[in-house]
Every structure is written in C-alpha cells, then in structure tokens.
Coordinates of C-alpha atoms in Angstrom, one line a residue:
Chain L
M1 CA 0.0 0.0 0.0
N2 CA 2.8 2.4 0.9
G3 CA 4.8 1.3 -2.1
Q4 CA 1.8 2.1 -4.4
L5 CA 1.4 5.5 -2.8
V6 CA 5.1 6.3 -3.3
R7 CA 5.0 5.2 -6.9
S8 CA 1.9 7.3 -7.6
I9 CA 3.5 10.3 -6.0
L10 CA 6.7 9.9 -8.0
R11 CA 4.7 9.6 -11.3
G12 CA 2.6 12.6 -10.4
S13 CA 5.6 14.7 -9.6
Q14 CA 7.4 13.8 -12.8
L15 CA 4.5 14.6 -15.0
S16 CA 2.6 17.7 -13.8
V17 CA 0.6 17.8 -17.0
R18 CA -1.1 15.0 -18.8
A19 CA 1.4 14.4 -21.6
L20 CA 0.6 12.3 -24.6
S21 CA 1.2 8.8 -23.5
T22 CA 4.3 7.4 -25.1
S23 CA 4.2 3.9 -23.7
G24 CA 1.8 1.1 -23.5
P25 CA 0.1 -0.2 -20.4
V26 CA 2.3 0.1 -17.3
R27 CA 0.9 -2.8 -15.5
S28 CA 2.4 -5.4 -17.8
S29 CA 0.9 -8.2 -15.8
E30 CA -2.5 -6.8 -16.6
A31 CA -1.7 -6.6 -20.3
A32 CA -0.9 -10.3 -20.3
L33 CA -4.5 -11.2 -19.3
D34 CA -7.0 -12.1 -21.9
Q35 CA -10.4 -10.4 -22.1
A36 CA -12.3 -13.0 -20.1
A37 CA -10.0 -12.8 -17.2
R38 CA -10.1 -9.0 -17.3
D39 CA -13.9 -9.1 -17.3
K40 CA -13.7 -11.1 -14.2
I41 CA -11.2 -9.0 -12.3
H42 CA -12.4 -5.6 -13.6
P43 CA -16.1 -6.1 -14.7
K44 CA -16.5 -2.6 -16.1
L45 CA -13.1 -2.2 -17.7
G46 CA -13.9 -3.5 -21.2
N47 CA -11.1 -3.1 -23.7
R48 CA -9.4 -0.2 -22.0
D49 CA -5.7 -0.2 -21.0
V50 CA -4.6 0.0 -17.4
V51 CA -1.9 2.6 -17.4
G52 CA -1.0 3.2 -13.8
W53 CA -1.8 2.7 -10.2
G54 CA -4.4 5.5 -9.9
F55 CA -4.9 7.5 -6.8
N56 CA -5.9 4.6 -4.6
G57 CA -4.6 1.5 -6.4
T58 CA -7.8 0.5 -8.1
A59 CA -8.3 0.5 -11.9
S60 CA -10.6 3.5 -11.9
Y61 CA -11.0 6.7 -13.9
V62 CA -11.5 10.0 -12.1
D63 CA -10.8 13.5 -13.3
R64 CA -9.0 15.1 -10.4
E65 CA -7.0 18.2 -10.4
E66 CA -4.7 17.1 -7.6
F67 CA -4.1 13.6 -9.1
P68 CA -3.9 14.1 -12.8
L69 CA -3.1 10.5 -13.9
P70 CA -6.0 8.0 -13.6
A71 CA -5.3 4.3 -13.6
V72 CA -7.1 3.5 -16.9
R73 CA -7.6 5.2 -20.2
F74 CA -11.0 6.8 -20.7
K75 CA -12.0 5.2 -24.0
E76 CA -11.7 1.7 -25.4
N77 CA -9.0 0.9 -27.8
T78 CA -10.6 1.1 -31.3
P79 CA -8.7 0.5 -34.5
D80 CA -8.4 4.3 -35.3
V81 CA -7.0 5.0 -31.8
M82 CA -4.5 2.1 -32.2
A83 CA -3.4 3.5 -35.5
L84 CA -2.9 6.9 -33.9
R85 CA -0.9 5.2 -31.1
E86 CA 1.4 3.7 -33.7
K87 CA 1.9 7.1 -35.3
E88 CA 2.5 8.6 -31.8
K89 CA 5.6 6.4 -31.5
G90 CA 7.3 8.4 -34.1
D91 CA 8.0 12.1 -34.3
W92 CA 5.3 14.2 -32.6
K93 CA 5.8 17.0 -35.0
A94 CA 4.2 14.7 -37.6
L95 CA 0.9 14.7 -35.7
T96 CA -1.7 17.2 -36.6
L97 CA -3.4 19.2 -33.9
D98 CA -6.6 17.2 -34.4
E99 CA -4.7 13.9 -34.0
K100 CA -3.2 15.2 -30.8
K101 CA -6.6 16.2 -29.5
A102 CA -8.0 12.8 -30.5
L103 CA -5.2 11.1 -28.6
Y104 CA -5.9 13.2 -25.6
R105 CA -9.6 12.5 -25.6
A106 CA -9.0 8.8 -26.0
S107 CA -7.1 8.8 -22.8
F108 CA -8.9 11.5 -20.8
C109 CA -12.5 12.7 -20.4
Q110 CA -12.0 16.3 -19.5
T111 CA -9.3 18.9 -20.0
F112 CA -8.0 20.8 -16.9
A113 CA -9.9 23.8 -18.1
E114 CA -13.1 21.9 -18.2
M115 CA -12.4 20.2 -14.9
K116 CA -11.8 23.5 -13.1
A117 CA -14.6 25.4 -14.7
P118 CA -16.9 27.1 -12.1
T119 CA -20.2 25.2 -11.7
G120 CA -22.3 28.1 -10.4
E121 CA -23.3 25.9 -7.4
W122 CA -22.9 28.9 -5.1
K123 CA -26.1 30.4 -6.6
S124 CA -28.2 27.4 -5.5
I125 CA -26.7 27.5 -2.1
V126 CA -27.4 31.1 -1.6
A127 CA -30.9 30.6 -2.9
A128 CA -31.5 27.8 -0.4
I129 CA -30.2 29.9 2.5
I130 CA -32.4 32.8 1.6
T131 CA -35.4 30.5 1.3
A132 CA -34.7 29.0 4.7
L133 CA -34.5 32.5 6.2
A134 CA -37.8 33.4 4.6
V135 CA -39.6 30.4 6.0
T136 CA -38.1 31.1 9.4
G137 CA -39.4 34.6 9.2
W138 CA -42.9 33.4 8.5
I139 CA -42.7 31.0 11.5
V140 CA -41.6 33.9 13.7
I141 CA -44.6 36.0 12.6
Y142 CA -47.0 33.1 13.2
M143 CA -45.5 32.5 16.7
K144 CA -45.9 36.1 17.7
K145 CA -49.5 36.3 16.4
F146 CA -51.0 33.0 17.5
V147 CA -48.7 31.3 20.1
Y148 CA -47.2 33.8 22.5
S149 CA -49.3 35.1 25.4
E150 CA -49.6 38.8 26.2
M151 CA -46.6 40.9 27.3
P152 CA -46.5 41.7 31.0
H153 CA -47.9 45.0 32.1
T154 CA -44.5 46.1 33.4
I155 CA -43.2 46.6 29.8
T156 CA -45.5 49.4 28.8
R157 CA -44.1 52.9 28.4
Q158 CA -46.1 54.4 31.3
W159 CA -44.9 51.8 33.8
Q160 CA -41.3 52.2 32.7
E161 CA -41.5 56.0 33.1
D162 CA -43.1 55.6 36.6
Q163 CA -40.4 53.2 37.5
L164 CA -37.7 55.6 36.5
N165 CA -39.3 58.4 38.5
R166 CA -39.4 56.2 41.5
M167 CA -35.7 55.4 41.2
L168 CA -34.9 59.0 41.1
T169 CA -37.1 59.8 44.0
Q170 CA -35.4 57.2 46.1
N171 CA -32.0 58.6 45.0
Q172 CA -30.9 55.1 43.7
G173 CA -27.4 55.1 42.3
R174 CA -26.7 58.6 43.6
I175 CA -22.9 58.5 43.3
E176 CA -22.2 56.5 40.1
G177 CA -25.6 55.4 38.9
I178 CA -28.7 56.9 37.4
S179 CA -29.4 59.5 40.1
S180 CA -25.9 61.0 39.7
K181 CA -26.9 62.0 36.2
Y182 CA -30.0 63.9 37.4
D183 CA -29.9 67.4 38.7
F184 CA -32.4 67.5 41.6
E185 CA -32.5 71.2 42.1
K186 CA -33.3 72.0 38.5
G187 CA -35.4 68.9 38.0
E188 CA -33.8 67.9 34.8
W189 CA -31.0 65.7 33.4
K190 CA -27.4 66.9 33.7
Chain F
M1 CA 28.0 35.1 0.5
S2 CA 27.9 33.6 4.0
V3 CA 25.1 34.0 6.5
A4 CA 25.4 33.6 10.2
R5 CA 24.4 30.1 11.5
P6 CA 20.8 30.1 12.6
A7 CA 19.7 29.0 16.0
L8 CA 18.8 25.4 15.9
R9 CA 18.0 24.7 19.6
G10 CA 16.8 26.2 22.8
F11 CA 13.5 27.7 21.4
L12 CA 11.4 26.7 24.3
K13 CA 13.8 28.3 26.7
S14 CA 14.0 31.5 24.8
D15 CA 10.2 31.5 24.3
L16 CA 9.7 31.0 28.0
K17 CA 12.0 33.9 28.9
R18 CA 10.3 36.2 26.4
N19 CA 6.8 35.3 27.5
F20 CA 7.7 35.6 31.2
I21 CA 9.0 39.1 30.7
I22 CA 6.0 40.2 28.7
A23 CA 3.6 38.6 31.2
T24 CA 5.2 40.4 34.1
A25 CA 5.2 43.7 32.3
V26 CA 1.5 43.4 31.2
S27 CA 0.4 42.3 34.7
I28 CA 2.1 45.3 36.4
V29 CA 0.8 47.7 33.9
S30 CA -2.8 46.4 34.0
T31 CA -2.8 46.3 37.7
L32 CA -1.7 49.9 38.0
A33 CA -4.2 51.0 35.4
W34 CA -7.0 49.3 37.2
R35 CA -5.9 50.7 40.5
V36 CA -5.7 54.3 39.3
G37 CA -8.5 54.3 36.6
I38 CA -11.2 52.4 38.5
C39 CA -10.5 52.0 42.2
D40 CA -9.0 55.4 43.0
D41 CA -11.5 57.1 40.7
R42 CA -14.4 55.5 42.5
K43 CA -13.1 56.4 45.9
N44 CA -12.7 60.0 44.8
K45 CA -16.2 60.1 43.5
Y46 CA -17.6 58.9 46.8
A47 CA -15.5 61.3 48.7
E48 CA -16.6 64.2 46.6
F49 CA -20.2 63.2 46.9
Y50 CA -20.2 63.0 50.6
K51 CA -18.5 66.3 51.1
T52 CA -21.6 68.2 50.0
Y53 CA -24.3 65.7 50.9
D54 CA -27.0 66.8 53.3
A55 CA -28.8 63.6 54.5
Q56 CA -31.6 65.5 56.2
K57 CA -32.4 67.6 53.1
D58 CA -32.5 64.5 51.0
F59 CA -34.8 62.8 53.5
E60 CA -37.2 65.7 53.4
R61 CA -37.3 65.6 49.7
M62 CA -38.1 62.0 49.6
K63 CA -40.7 62.3 52.3
L64 CA -42.6 64.9 50.3
K65 CA -42.7 62.7 47.3
G66 CA -44.3 60.0 49.4
V67 CA -42.0 57.0 49.0
F68 CA -41.9 56.1 52.7
H69 CA -44.3 53.7 54.4
S70 CA -43.5 54.8 58.0
V71 CA -44.0 58.6 57.5
N72 CA -46.5 60.5 55.3
P73 CA -45.7 63.6 53.3
D74 CA -47.4 65.8 55.8
G75 CA -45.2 64.4 58.6
S76 CA -47.7 62.0 60.4
V77 CA -46.8 58.4 61.1
G78 CA -47.8 56.0 58.4
E79 CA -50.5 53.3 58.7
G80 CA -49.7 50.3 60.8
W81 CA -46.4 51.7 62.1

C-alpha cells in the first residue's frame, strides 16, 4: 500500500501535466491477461488499457486536479485509436493538432480547463439559505401572532416612566448610577 | 555570501524567557491601570459626593414625594407603624 502510494506520487511529480502517452500499459501483468480474465477482475473495464496505479490503487478513472493521472484510459481501444498510437511512437511534430486532440480525448475525459470550470453551485446554495431564512421569518410571525401570550404590564411605556421616576425619587445610584446624572435642584438631566 | 548560523536549539527556553518578561510587564501595567483608573477614581467620586451631601435635606425631599411607608408627606406616622 505504501509502495503504491510512493510510486503514484513519483509519477505525479514527474508529470505535472497530462502528456501524450508514449508507452503502453504500465501494469504489464495486466496486459498479459485475456479479455475473459479482465472481465472477471475488472467487470467494467472492457477493452481499456490499465496505465498506472491510480490515486488509490484500483483500476478507476476519475478526473482530479490534484491527481492528474488516472489508472485506466478513458475510451476503449478502437482501431483508429490504435493507428494513432502507432503514429505517436514516431516524431510528434508529424501529428496534426486534431490527431493530438483525439489522442488526448482517447485517454482522458475532460481537460483541466473543463475540470476546473466554475459550476455556479454557489447560486443554488445562496438561494437555499435565503429560502430557509424566509420560511423562518414566517414562522416567527406566526408564533408572535398566535402562540405567544400577552406581554407583562411592566413593559408598557407608562410603567417604565413611573419606574424611572421612583428610582430618582429614592435617589438610587446617587454616586455613580442613574441619580448621579439627574440634577435635583433644577429637576432635569445633567 | 555567508550567512550567520541560525539558532537550531533552545527555542522553548527563549520563548519562556520572552513570555515571562512580557507577562510580568503586562500584569504590572494592567494592575496599575485598574488601581488608578477604576479604584481610586471611584473612591474620589464617593469622597466628593459625601463632602456636599446633606442627608436631612435628602430625607425631606423623599418624604414629600411620598416614598416612605413609615412617614407620610405631611409628617404624620404611616398606617400600621
């Protein structure tokens, strides 16, 4: 397990981009198997080459920015692709741009630009949050109107004013508190 | 182009020394600040207040407003006392 990890990391560090593949399947033991055995071991693999160890050692294909080299090629080996592979063994300047693109797409599903493209998911997240807040707001209105009992009488303005007057009359907080802010001779706040 | 050899050891010790000095300084400063800004300030306010405080006058004022149970605004003894 550790060995696989080390080998994957080494491969990843050597090739920071997905280069055109210049060699055949890396797991030579896998290439030696016939199709029936491959179907048994890797049921979904089909005709595709296994080209490495992948990010967790299984023969899987995932487009991942931080691990650019999947374990298997993306598409099956058709005769056109095999012809291009033969041509690829020669000088790469001989390949046209379309052939290079075809080779890339045979091995990989998305380019890095496509992989990293923004999905716009943030919009749906923000929409969900705002909807949740709106629903909560309606619940608050309902609670206030139908569920909560009356406020106590001590919360009315008149009671609060009377309370303040009483505190001043009794000279509460005369040194550092509220009565210290009130001028008793003039009868108004300082 | 040669650079002086960096320190490779003794970081905990140097950190402790530094933190100890900073902690002592901050403690002393904050204590003094509290003592002067809050404690002494409050004491002065109390002293100032009681210099000019006439307790009897204050009592008369309160009595007239009618906050007491034991004495009525006109001076008579309250109910039940």
